[in-house]
Coordinates of C-alpha atoms and ligand atoms in Angstrom, one line a residue:
M1098 CA -4.2 11.5 -11.0
S1099 CA -1.8 10.8 -8.3
I1100 CA -2.2 13.1 -4.9
R1101 CA 1.3 14.5 -5.7
V1102 CA 0.1 16.0 -9.1
K1103 CA -3.4 16.8 -7.3
L1104 CA -1.8 19.0 -4.6
L1105 CA 0.6 20.5 -7.0
L1106 CA -2.3 21.7 -9.3
S1107 CA -4.2 22.7 -6.6
Y1108 CA -1.3 25.1 -5.4
I1109 CA -1.0 26.3 -9.0
V1110 CA -5.0 27.2 -9.1
M1111 CA -4.9 28.4 -5.4
L1112 CA -2.2 31.4 -6.9
I1113 CA -4.2 31.9 -10.2
L1114 CA -7.5 31.8 -9.0
P1115 CA -7.7 34.8 -6.2
V1116 CA -5.9 37.0 -8.6
F1117 CA -8.6 36.1 -11.4
L1118 CA -11.2 36.7 -8.7
F1119 CA -9.4 39.9 -7.4
L1120 CA -9.5 41.4 -10.9
I1121 CA -13.2 40.3 -11.5
A1122 CA -14.1 42.1 -8.0
I1123 CA -12.1 45.5 -8.9
L1124 CA -14.2 45.5 -12.1
M1125 CA -17.3 45.2 -10.1
M1126 CA -16.3 47.9 -7.8
G1127 CA -15.5 50.3 -10.7
F1128 CA -18.9 49.2 -12.2
A1129 CA -20.4 50.0 -8.9
F1130 CA -18.8 53.5 -8.6
F1131 CA -19.0 54.5 -12.1
G1132 CA -22.7 53.1 -12.9
D1133 CA -22.4 51.4 -16.1
I1134 CA -19.9 49.1 -17.8
K1135 CA -19.4 51.8 -20.8
N1136 CA -17.8 54.3 -18.0
T1137 CA -16.2 51.6 -16.0
T1138 CA -14.3 50.5 -19.2
R1139 CA -13.5 54.0 -20.0
F1140 CA -12.1 54.9 -16.4
Y1141 CA -9.7 52.0 -16.6
N1142 CA -9.1 52.9 -20.1
I1143 CA -10.3 49.5 -21.4
D1144 CA -11.2 49.3 -24.5
L1145 CA -13.3 46.1 -25.0
K1146 CA -12.6 45.4 -28.5
E1147 CA -8.9 46.1 -28.7
P1148 CA -6.2 44.1 -27.4
H1149 CA -3.3 45.0 -25.2
T1150 CA -5.6 47.0 -22.9
I1151 CA -3.6 46.9 -20.2
T1152 CA -0.5 48.2 -22.0
R1153 CA -3.0 51.2 -23.1
L1154 CA -4.1 51.7 -19.5
I1155 CA -0.7 52.6 -18.3
Y1156 CA 0.5 54.5 -21.6
A1157 CA -2.7 56.0 -22.6
D1158 CA -1.7 59.9 -22.6
D1159 CA 1.9 58.7 -23.5
I1160 CA 0.9 58.2 -27.3
F1161 CA -0.5 61.7 -27.5
F1162 CA 2.5 63.2 -25.6
T1163 CA 4.7 62.0 -28.1
E1164 CA 2.6 62.6 -31.2
L1165 CA 2.4 66.4 -29.8
K1166 CA 6.2 66.4 -29.5
D1167 CA 6.8 65.3 -32.8
V1168 CA 4.5 67.9 -33.8
A1169 CA 6.4 70.7 -32.1
K1170 CA 9.2 69.6 -33.6
Y1171 CA 8.4 69.1 -37.4
A1172 CA 5.5 71.0 -37.6
P1173 CA 5.4 73.7 -34.9
Q1174 CA 2.7 75.7 -36.9
K1175 CA 0.2 73.2 -36.3
L1176 CA 0.4 74.1 -32.5
E1177 CA -1.2 77.7 -33.4
D1178 CA -4.1 75.7 -35.3
P1179 CA -7.2 75.6 -33.1
R1180 CA -8.9 73.1 -34.8
F1181 CA -6.1 70.7 -34.6
L1182 CA -5.7 71.5 -30.9
R1183 CA -9.6 70.7 -30.4
G1184 CA -9.3 67.7 -32.4
M1185 CA -6.4 66.3 -30.2
D1186 CA -8.0 67.6 -26.8
R1187 CA -11.2 65.6 -27.5
E1188 CA -9.0 62.6 -28.1
L1189 CA -7.1 63.1 -25.1
N1190 CA -11.0 63.7 -23.0
K1191 CA -11.3 60.3 -23.7
V1192 CA -8.9 58.9 -21.9
Q1193 CA -9.9 61.2 -18.7
S1194 CA -7.0 63.9 -20.2
G1195 CA -6.8 67.3 -21.3
L1196 CA -4.2 69.9 -23.0
I1197 CA -2.9 72.8 -22.3
I1198 CA -0.5 75.1 -24.5
R1199 CA 1.2 78.0 -23.1
Q1200 CA 3.3 80.4 -25.0
G1201 CA 5.7 82.3 -22.8
R1202 CA 3.1 83.2 -20.3
Q1203 CA 0.2 83.1 -22.6
L1204 CA -2.2 80.4 -22.7
V1205 CA -2.6 79.3 -26.4
Y1206 CA -4.8 76.7 -25.6
T1207 CA -7.0 75.4 -22.4
S1208 CA -8.7 72.2 -22.5
P1209 CA -12.4 72.9 -21.4
F1210 CA -11.8 70.6 -18.6
F1211 CA -9.3 72.5 -17.0
R1212 CA -10.3 76.2 -17.5
D1213 CA -9.9 76.6 -13.5
P1214 CA -7.4 79.4 -12.9
A1215 CA -6.3 77.8 -9.8
I1216 CA -4.9 75.1 -12.1
I1217 CA -3.5 76.9 -14.4
H1218 CA -1.7 78.9 -11.9
A1219 CA -0.7 75.8 -10.3
L1220 CA 1.4 74.6 -13.4
P1221 CA 5.2 75.2 -13.2
P1222 CA 6.9 77.8 -15.3
V1223 CA 9.3 76.4 -17.4
F1224 CA 10.4 73.0 -16.7
Q1225 CA 13.4 73.3 -14.5
K1226 CA 15.7 71.2 -16.6
K1227 CA 17.0 71.9 -19.9
V1228 CA 14.6 73.2 -22.6
N1229 CA 14.4 70.2 -25.1
D1230 CA 15.8 67.6 -22.8
E1231 CA 14.1 64.4 -23.9
E1232 CA 15.3 62.4 -20.9
D1233 CA 12.5 63.5 -18.7
E1234 CA 9.4 63.1 -21.2
H1235 CA 7.8 60.3 -19.3
E1236 CA 8.0 61.4 -16.3
H1237 CA 4.8 61.9 -14.2
H1238 CA 4.2 64.9 -11.8
E1239 CA 1.3 65.8 -9.8
I1240 CA -0.1 69.3 -8.7
R1241 CA -2.9 69.5 -6.1
V1242 CA -5.6 72.2 -6.7
H1243 CA -8.7 72.4 -4.0
H1244 CA -8.1 68.8 -2.7
H1245 CA -8.0 67.6 -6.4
W1246 CA -5.0 65.8 -7.3
Y1247 CA -3.9 66.2 -11.2
S1248 CA -0.9 64.5 -12.9
Y1249 CA 0.7 66.3 -15.8
K1250 CA 3.3 65.9 -18.4
Q1251 CA 5.3 68.8 -19.5
Y1252 CA 7.3 69.4 -22.9
D1253 CA 9.2 72.9 -23.1
F1254 CA 10.4 73.8 -26.5
F1255 CA 11.9 77.0 -28.3
T1256 CA 9.4 78.6 -31.2
Q1257 CA 11.2 79.7 -34.6
D1258 CA 11.0 83.1 -33.3
H1259 CA 12.9 81.8 -29.8
Q1260 CA 9.8 81.8 -27.6
V1261 CA 9.5 78.9 -24.9
M1262 CA 6.4 77.2 -25.5
T1263 CA 5.1 74.2 -23.5
I1264 CA 2.8 71.5 -23.8
F1265 CA 1.1 70.3 -21.0
I1266 CA -1.1 66.9 -21.0
L1267 CA -3.3 66.9 -17.6
R1268 CA -5.0 64.0 -16.3
D1269 CA -7.6 64.3 -13.2
V1270 CA -6.3 61.3 -10.7
S1271 CA -8.5 62.3 -7.7
T1272 CA -11.1 60.3 -9.0
L1273 CA -8.9 57.3 -8.8
T1274 CA -7.5 58.5 -5.4
H1275 CA -11.3 58.7 -4.1
L1276 CA -12.3 55.4 -5.5
A1277 CA -9.0 53.6 -3.6
R1278 CA -9.8 55.5 -0.6
K1279 CA -13.5 54.6 -0.9
F1280 CA -13.0 51.2 -1.9
F1281 CA -9.8 50.5 0.2
R1282 CA -11.4 48.3 2.9
T1283 CA -13.5 46.5 0.5
I1284 CA -10.5 45.7 -1.4
I1285 CA -8.7 44.1 1.1
I1286 CA -12.1 42.2 2.2
T1287 CA -12.4 41.2 -1.2
L1288 CA -8.7 40.0 -1.6
F1289 CA -9.0 38.0 1.7
L1290 CA -12.3 36.7 0.6
A1291 CA -10.9 35.5 -2.9
L1292 CA -8.0 33.9 -0.9
A1293 CA -10.4 32.2 1.7
V1294 CA -12.7 30.9 -1.1
T1295 CA -10.1 29.6 -3.5
N1296 CA -8.3 27.8 -0.4
G1297 CA -11.5 26.5 1.2
L1298 CA -12.8 25.4 -2.2
L1299 CA -9.4 23.5 -3.1
T1300 CA -8.9 22.0 0.3
Y1301 CA -12.0 20.9 0.4
L1302 CA -12.1 19.2 -3.0
V1303 CA -8.4 17.6 -2.4
S1304 CA -9.1 16.4 1.1
R1305 CA -12.4 14.6 0.1
S1306 CA -10.5 12.7 -2.6
I1307 CA -8.4 11.6 0.3
L1308 CA -10.7 11.3 2.9
K1309 CA -13.4 9.3 1.4
P1310 CA -10.8 6.1 0.4
L1311 CA -9.3 6.8 3.9
N1312 CA -12.9 6.4 5.7
V1313 CA -13.4 3.1 3.4
L1314 CA -10.3 1.7 4.7
K1315 CA -11.1 2.8 8.1
H1316 CA -14.3 0.9 8.1
A1317 CA -12.7 -1.9 6.7
T1318 CA -10.2 -2.1 9.6
E1319 CA -13.3 -2.0 11.8
Q1320 CA -14.5 -4.9 10.2
I1321 CA -11.5 -7.1 10.2
K1322 CA -11.2 -6.3 14.0
E1323 CA -14.9 -7.7 14.7
E1324 CA -13.5 -10.6 12.5
N1325 CA -15.7 -10.2 9.6
L1326 CA -13.9 -10.8 6.3
D1327 CA -16.7 -11.1 4.0
F1328 CA -16.4 -7.8 2.3
R1329 CA -14.6 -6.3 -0.7
I1330 CA -12.6 -3.0 -0.9
V1331 CA -13.1 -1.6 -3.9
P1332 CA -10.5 1.4 -5.0
T1333 CA -12.1 4.4 -6.0
S1334 CA -9.0 6.2 -7.5
K1335 CA -5.9 5.1 -9.1
D1336 CA -3.7 7.4 -7.1
E1337 CA -1.4 6.1 -3.9
L1338 CA -4.6 5.7 -1.8
G1339 CA -6.1 3.5 -4.6
E1340 CA -2.6 1.5 -4.5
L1341 CA -3.0 1.3 -0.9
S1342 CA -6.9 0.2 -0.9
L1343 CA -5.6 -2.9 -3.5
A1344 CA -2.9 -3.9 -1.3
F1345 CA -5.5 -3.8 2.0
E1346 CA -7.9 -5.9 -0.5
E1347 CA -5.1 -8.4 -0.7
M1348 CA -4.5 -8.3 2.7
R1349 CA -8.0 -9.6 3.5
Q1350 CA -8.1 -12.2 0.9
K1351 CA -4.6 -13.6 2.4
L1352 CA -6.1 -13.2 5.9
K1353 CA -9.3 -14.9 5.1
E1354 CA -7.5 -17.7 3.6
S1355 CA -5.8 -18.2 6.2
I1356 CA -8.3 -18.1 8.7
D1357 CA -10.6 -20.5 6.6
L1358 CA -7.4 -23.1 6.3
Q1359 CA -7.1 -23.0 10.2
L1360 CA -10.7 -23.7 10.3
Q1361 CA -10.5 -26.5 8.2
Y1362 CA -7.5 -27.8 10.1
E1363 CA -9.4 -27.6 13.4
E1364 CA -12.3 -29.4 11.7
N1365 CA -10.0 -32.3 10.4
R1366 CA -8.5 -32.4 13.9
K1367 CA -11.9 -32.8 15.5
E1368 CA -12.8 -35.6 12.9
L1369 CA -9.7 -37.4 13.4
I1370 CA -10.2 -37.6 17.0
S1371 CA -13.9 -38.5 16.7
N1372 CA -12.7 -41.4 13.6
I1373 CA -10.1 -42.6 16.3
S1374 CA -12.5 -42.9 19.3
H1375 CA -14.8 -44.7 17.0
D1376 CA -12.8 -47.1 15.5
L1377 CA -11.2 -48.1 18.8
K1378 CA -14.5 -48.2 20.7
T1379 CA -16.0 -50.6 18.1
P1380 CA -13.6 -53.7 18.8
L1381 CA -13.5 -52.9 22.5
T1382 CA -17.3 -53.2 22.8
A1383 CA -17.0 -56.3 21.2
I1384 CA -14.3 -57.7 23.3
K1385 CA -16.2 -56.3 26.5
G1386 CA -19.5 -58.3 25.0
Y1387 CA -17.6 -61.5 24.2
V1388 CA -15.8 -61.4 28.0
E1389 CA -18.9 -60.9 29.5
G1390 CA -20.3 -63.8 27.6
I1391 CA -17.7 -66.2 29.0
R1392 CA -17.9 -64.6 32.2
D1393 CA -21.9 -64.9 32.3
G1394 CA -21.7 -68.6 31.2
V1395 CA -23.5 -67.8 27.8
A1396 CA -20.2 -69.7 26.2
D1397 CA -21.2 -72.8 27.9
T1398 CA -19.1 -75.5 26.1
P1399 CA -15.2 -75.4 25.6
E1400 CA -15.9 -75.1 21.9
K1401 CA -18.1 -72.0 22.3
I1402 CA -15.2 -70.4 24.7
E1403 CA -12.8 -71.2 22.2
K1404 CA -14.8 -69.6 19.5
Y1405 CA -15.4 -66.6 22.1
L1406 CA -11.8 -66.2 22.6
S1407 CA -10.7 -66.5 19.0
I1408 CA -12.9 -63.5 18.2
I1409 CA -11.6 -61.5 21.1
A1410 CA -8.2 -62.4 19.8
K1411 CA -8.9 -61.3 16.4
K1412 CA -10.7 -57.8 17.6
A1413 CA -7.4 -57.3 19.7
E1414 CA -5.3 -58.0 16.6
D1415 CA -7.5 -55.6 14.7
M1416 CA -7.0 -52.9 17.3
D1417 CA -3.5 -53.4 17.4
Q1418 CA -3.3 -52.9 13.7
L1419 CA -5.4 -49.8 13.7
I1420 CA -3.3 -48.5 16.5
D1421 CA 0.0 -49.4 14.5
E1422 CA -1.5 -47.6 11.4
L1423 CA -2.6 -44.9 13.2
F1424 CA 1.1 -44.4 14.6
L1425 CA 2.4 -44.7 11.3
F1426 CA 0.0 -42.3 9.7
S1427 CA 0.6 -39.6 12.6
K1428 CA 4.4 -39.9 12.2
L1429 CA 4.3 -39.5 8.6
D1430 CA 1.9 -36.4 9.1
L1431 CA 4.1 -35.0 11.8
K1432 CA 7.2 -35.9 9.5
K1433 CA 8.6 -37.4 12.1
L1434 CA 9.5 -40.7 10.3
P1435 CA 13.1 -40.8 8.9
F1436 CA 13.1 -42.0 5.0
F1437 CA 16.2 -43.9 4.0
F1438 CA 16.2 -43.2 0.3
E1439 CA 18.6 -45.3 -2.1
H1440 CA 19.1 -46.2 -5.7
V1441 CA 16.3 -48.9 -6.4
E1442 CA 16.4 -50.7 -9.9
I1443 CA 12.4 -50.7 -10.0
V1444 CA 11.8 -53.6 -12.3
K1445 CA 13.9 -56.3 -10.3
Y1446 CA 12.3 -54.7 -6.9
L1447 CA 8.8 -55.0 -8.7
D1448 CA 9.6 -58.7 -9.4
E1449 CA 10.6 -59.4 -5.7
C1450 CA 7.5 -57.7 -4.6
I1451 CA 5.1 -59.9 -7.0
E1452 CA 7.0 -63.0 -6.1
E1453 CA 6.4 -62.4 -2.3
V1454 CA 2.7 -61.9 -2.7
K1455 CA 2.0 -64.3 -5.4
F1456 CA 1.4 -67.3 -3.5
D1457 CA -0.9 -65.4 -1.1
L1458 CA -2.9 -64.0 -4.2
E1459 CA -3.2 -67.1 -5.6
K1460 CA -4.8 -68.8 -2.4
H1461 CA -7.4 -65.9 -2.8
G1462 CA -8.4 -67.0 -6.5
I1463 CA -6.4 -63.8 -7.6
S1464 CA -3.9 -64.0 -10.6
I1465 CA -1.0 -61.6 -11.4
K1466 CA -0.2 -59.8 -14.5
W1467 CA 3.2 -58.2 -15.0
A1468 CA 3.9 -56.3 -18.0
R1469 CA 7.6 -55.6 -17.6
K1470 CA 7.5 -53.1 -20.6
I1471 CA 10.7 -51.2 -19.7
A1472 CA 14.6 -51.4 -19.6
P1473 CA 15.9 -51.8 -16.0
T1474 CA 15.4 -48.3 -14.5
I1475 CA 16.8 -46.9 -11.5
V1476 CA 14.5 -44.9 -9.2
I1477 CA 15.1 -43.3 -5.6
A1478 CA 13.2 -44.9 -3.0
D1479 CA 12.8 -45.9 0.5
R1480 CA 12.5 -49.9 -0.2
E1481 CA 10.7 -50.6 3.3
K1482 CA 7.8 -47.5 2.9
L1483 CA 7.8 -48.2 -0.9
K1484 CA 6.5 -52.0 -0.2
R1485 CA 4.1 -50.6 2.6
V1486 CA 2.6 -48.3 -0.5
I1487 CA 2.4 -51.6 -3.0
M1488 CA 1.1 -53.8 -0.2
N1489 CA -1.6 -51.1 1.0
I1490 CA -2.8 -50.9 -2.7
I1491 CA -2.7 -54.9 -3.3
G1492 CA -4.6 -55.3 0.1
N1493 CA -7.2 -53.1 -1.0
S1494 CA -7.3 -54.9 -4.5
V1495 CA -7.8 -58.1 -2.5
K1496 CA -10.0 -57.0 0.2
F1497 CA -12.7 -55.6 -2.1
M1498 CA -12.4 -58.2 -4.9
N1499 CA -15.6 -59.4 -5.8
K1500 CA -14.6 -61.8 -8.8
T1501 CA -14.2 -65.5 -8.9
K1502 CA -11.7 -64.8 -11.2
G1503 CA -9.8 -62.2 -9.5
E1504 CA -6.8 -60.2 -11.8
I1505 CA -4.2 -57.8 -10.5
G1506 CA -2.3 -56.1 -13.2
F1507 CA 1.2 -54.5 -13.0
S1508 CA 2.9 -51.8 -15.3
L1509 CA 5.4 -49.7 -15.6
I1510 CA 5.6 -46.8 -17.8
D1511 CA 9.1 -44.9 -18.6
K1512 CA 8.9 -40.9 -18.6
P1513 CA 11.5 -38.6 -19.1
E1514 CA 12.2 -37.8 -15.4
K1515 CA 10.4 -40.5 -13.5
V1516 CA 8.2 -43.9 -14.0
V1517 CA 4.6 -44.2 -13.4
I1518 CA 3.6 -47.6 -11.7
Q1519 CA 0.0 -48.8 -12.2
I1520 CA -1.9 -51.6 -10.0
T1521 CA -4.7 -52.4 -11.7
D1522 CA -7.7 -54.8 -10.2
N1523 CA -10.8 -56.3 -11.8
G1524 CA -12.8 -55.6 -8.6
P1525 CA -16.2 -53.7 -7.7
G1526 CA -14.6 -50.3 -8.8
I1527 CA -15.3 -47.2 -6.9
D1528 CA -18.0 -44.7 -7.2
P1529 CA -17.1 -41.6 -9.4
E1530 CA -18.5 -39.6 -6.5
A1531 CA -16.3 -41.1 -3.9
L1532 CA -13.2 -41.3 -6.1
P1533 CA -11.7 -37.9 -4.9
F1534 CA -11.8 -38.8 -1.5
I1535 CA -10.4 -42.2 -1.2
F1536 CA -6.7 -40.9 -0.3
D1537 CA -8.4 -38.9 2.7
R1538 CA -7.8 -40.5 5.8
F1539 CA -10.4 -42.5 7.7
Y1540 CA -12.1 -42.4 4.1
R1541 CA -14.0 -45.5 3.8
I1542 CA -16.8 -45.8 1.3
D1543 CA -19.1 -48.4 2.8
K1544 CA -18.2 -48.5 6.5
S1545 CA -20.3 -51.5 7.3
R1546 CA -18.5 -53.6 4.5
N1547 CA -15.2 -52.2 5.7
S1548 CA -15.7 -53.3 9.3
L1549 CA -15.9 -56.6 8.2
T1550 CA -12.9 -56.2 5.8
G1551 CA -10.9 -54.7 8.7
G1552 CA -10.2 -51.4 6.9
S1553 CA -9.4 -48.5 8.8
G1554 CA -9.7 -45.9 6.1
L1555 CA -6.1 -45.2 6.5
G1556 CA -4.4 -47.4 4.1
L1557 CA -4.3 -45.1 1.0
A1558 CA -3.8 -42.1 3.2
I1559 CA -0.7 -43.5 4.2
A1560 CA 0.3 -44.5 0.6
K1561 CA -0.4 -40.8 -0.3
Q1562 CA 2.1 -39.3 2.4
I1563 CA 4.8 -41.9 1.6
I1564 CA 4.6 -41.2 -2.2
E1565 CA 4.5 -37.4 -1.5
E1566 CA 7.7 -38.0 0.6
H1567 CA 9.2 -39.5 -2.4
K1568 CA 8.4 -36.2 -4.4
G1569 CA 5.7 -38.1 -6.5
E1570 CA 2.3 -38.0 -7.2
I1571 CA -0.4 -40.7 -6.7
W1572 CA -4.0 -40.8 -8.3
A1573 CA -6.9 -43.4 -8.9
K1574 CA -9.0 -44.3 -12.1
S1575 CA -12.2 -46.5 -11.7
E1576 CA -15.1 -47.6 -13.3
L1577 CA -18.0 -49.4 -11.3
N1578 CA -18.0 -53.0 -11.8
K1579 CA -14.8 -53.2 -14.1
G1580 CA -12.1 -52.5 -11.8
T1581 CA -9.7 -49.8 -10.2
T1582 CA -6.4 -48.7 -11.1
I1583 CA -4.1 -46.8 -8.6
S1584 CA -1.0 -45.3 -10.1
F1585 CA 1.9 -43.1 -8.8
T1586 CA 5.1 -41.8 -9.7
L1587 CA 8.9 -42.2 -8.6
Q1588 CA 11.5 -39.9 -9.6
K1589 CA 14.5 -41.6 -11.8
A1590 CA 17.8 -41.6 -10.2
S1591 CA 20.1 -41.7 -13.3
K1592 CA 20.0 -40.1 -16.9
R1593 CA 19.9 -42.5 -20.1
T1594 CA 23.1 -43.3 -21.7
K1595 CA 23.7 -43.0 -25.6
G1596 CA 23.5 -47.0 -25.8
G1597 CA 19.8 -46.9 -24.3
S1598 CA 21.1 -48.8 -21.2
F1599 CA 21.4 -47.2 -17.7
E1600 CA 24.2 -45.9 -15.8
K1601 CA 25.0 -48.5 -13.3
D1602 CA 24.5 -47.4 -9.7
P1603 CA 27.4 -48.4 -7.6
D1604 CA 25.0 -49.4 -4.8
H1605 CA 23.1 -51.7 -6.7
Ligands
ADP143 P1 -9.3 -49.2 3.9 O1 -8.3 -49.7 5.1 O2 -10.7 -48.8 4.3 O3 -9.0 -49.9 2.7 P2 -8.0 -47.1 2.2 O4 -7.6 -45.8 2.7 O5 -7.3 -48.0 1.9 O6 -8.9 -47.7 3.7 O7 -9.5 -47.0 1.1 C1 -10.3 -46.0 1.3 C2 -11.6 -46.7 0.4 O8 -11.5 -46.7 -0.8 C3 -11.9 -48.0 0.9 O9 -12.6 -48.0 2.3 C4 -12.5 -48.5 -0.4 O10 -14.1 -48.3 -0.1 C5 -12.0 -47.6 -1.4 N1 -11.0 -48.7 -2.2 C6 -9.6 -48.6 -2.0 N2 -9.3 -49.5 -2.9 C7 -10.2 -50.0 -3.9 C8 -10.3 -51.1 -4.7 N3 -9.3 -51.5 -5.4 N4 -11.5 -51.5 -5.0 C9 -12.6 -50.9 -4.6 N5 -12.6 -50.1 -3.5 C10 -11.6 -49.6 -3.1

């Protein structure tokens, strides 16, 4: 239930409940005054079995008055029948009223309740208005006798022998006045109490349903302030505050993700600095060692000195290469390296690449297989950077090759909007546990072996950066002792034409 509906309902209840409570209080006061429920209901003229008691309460003696008037008009002789009058009077007594009939100045019938001559004396003579006037029939009048108030109804009419006859229905209302006076303060207090209880109860219930979730949110804010994000906010309701709690929980999750990412970045940065320092320190230590060796005369023959110097030169070259790679990687990472994308016919491009490395690979005893399965295809690529990717991948295959008859295979797969280039070798393969990390920077499976092969652990990370800049993907599949396949995608530049050939690229 929404807070709006809750408030609306509470206002409605606030109006209805006090009235209800007030009525109960009035009934209870009547009960206290009259002693038992029978008298109370009688006093208020409430017939517990009969409906419309409120109407009866107001018009109780009206019914008898109308009936008596009808008798006066159509059967006036009945008004001289004492049995009829006694019966009528008894009925009237039940509603705290009584009957008096007067003919001229003579009393024809007097209810035992109203035999007091003072009352009879106080009754008006013939009514001031015209006799038989019907307009005033429901009007109540009051007389006061010995501190008692009586309300009465009066009907004057002419009998057949032209005498004025008057019907009075009297009711002693002083009990009610007395009751009202006696309980006036209590009634007012009860009314206020009923209002206060209802308002208090509803305010408590409604505010509890608002304050509870607010407290949860307050607690959550304090937790966040103390940099604790490891909690959950569970909405307790489906109203506006429930929605707010949900939004708050979403915010907490986003904040946690962003802080975790920040921590991850920080961790990566630290790791990067430590890796760079380590990778630069190792060759530098070696260089220093060999220089010391020459200085101290450990290298005492020209051949030894030459050997030491060539090692120093090789280490310096390794460092230079590492710094170059680092520089390239950091520029790619910071997106500061410009890319010159152009339309490249990939089949021809790979032909050229293979031609370029073929001789070198053959020297290492590695043969090349090139499955030119597709028609000439134009892709979008930066020629120079793409060469770097291919060279890094082939470089790894050569570096880690452990077979005497090494093989590197190239294949090109045509997809609707891209091409997939696969470079496979029959080398040692990569441990499945290490496979997901080979594209991470500085990741090297066997550090000692890599230091021999001169790997920086940046080759595949650079390849990944370049391919991602081409809006492509790169991944690896490998089986230990069988070989490794590195695949990557490039976006096609042109659509296929009807004849199955490709639109010629003007640049190409
Ligand atoms: P490195 O400069 O060490 O070659 P790379 O990022 O190019 O760094 O490769 C990461 C690691 O993945 C390598 O150190 C190597 O352990 C493994 N690896 C990459 N390519 C191959 C391959 N073709 N065969 C076996 N292992 C490979």
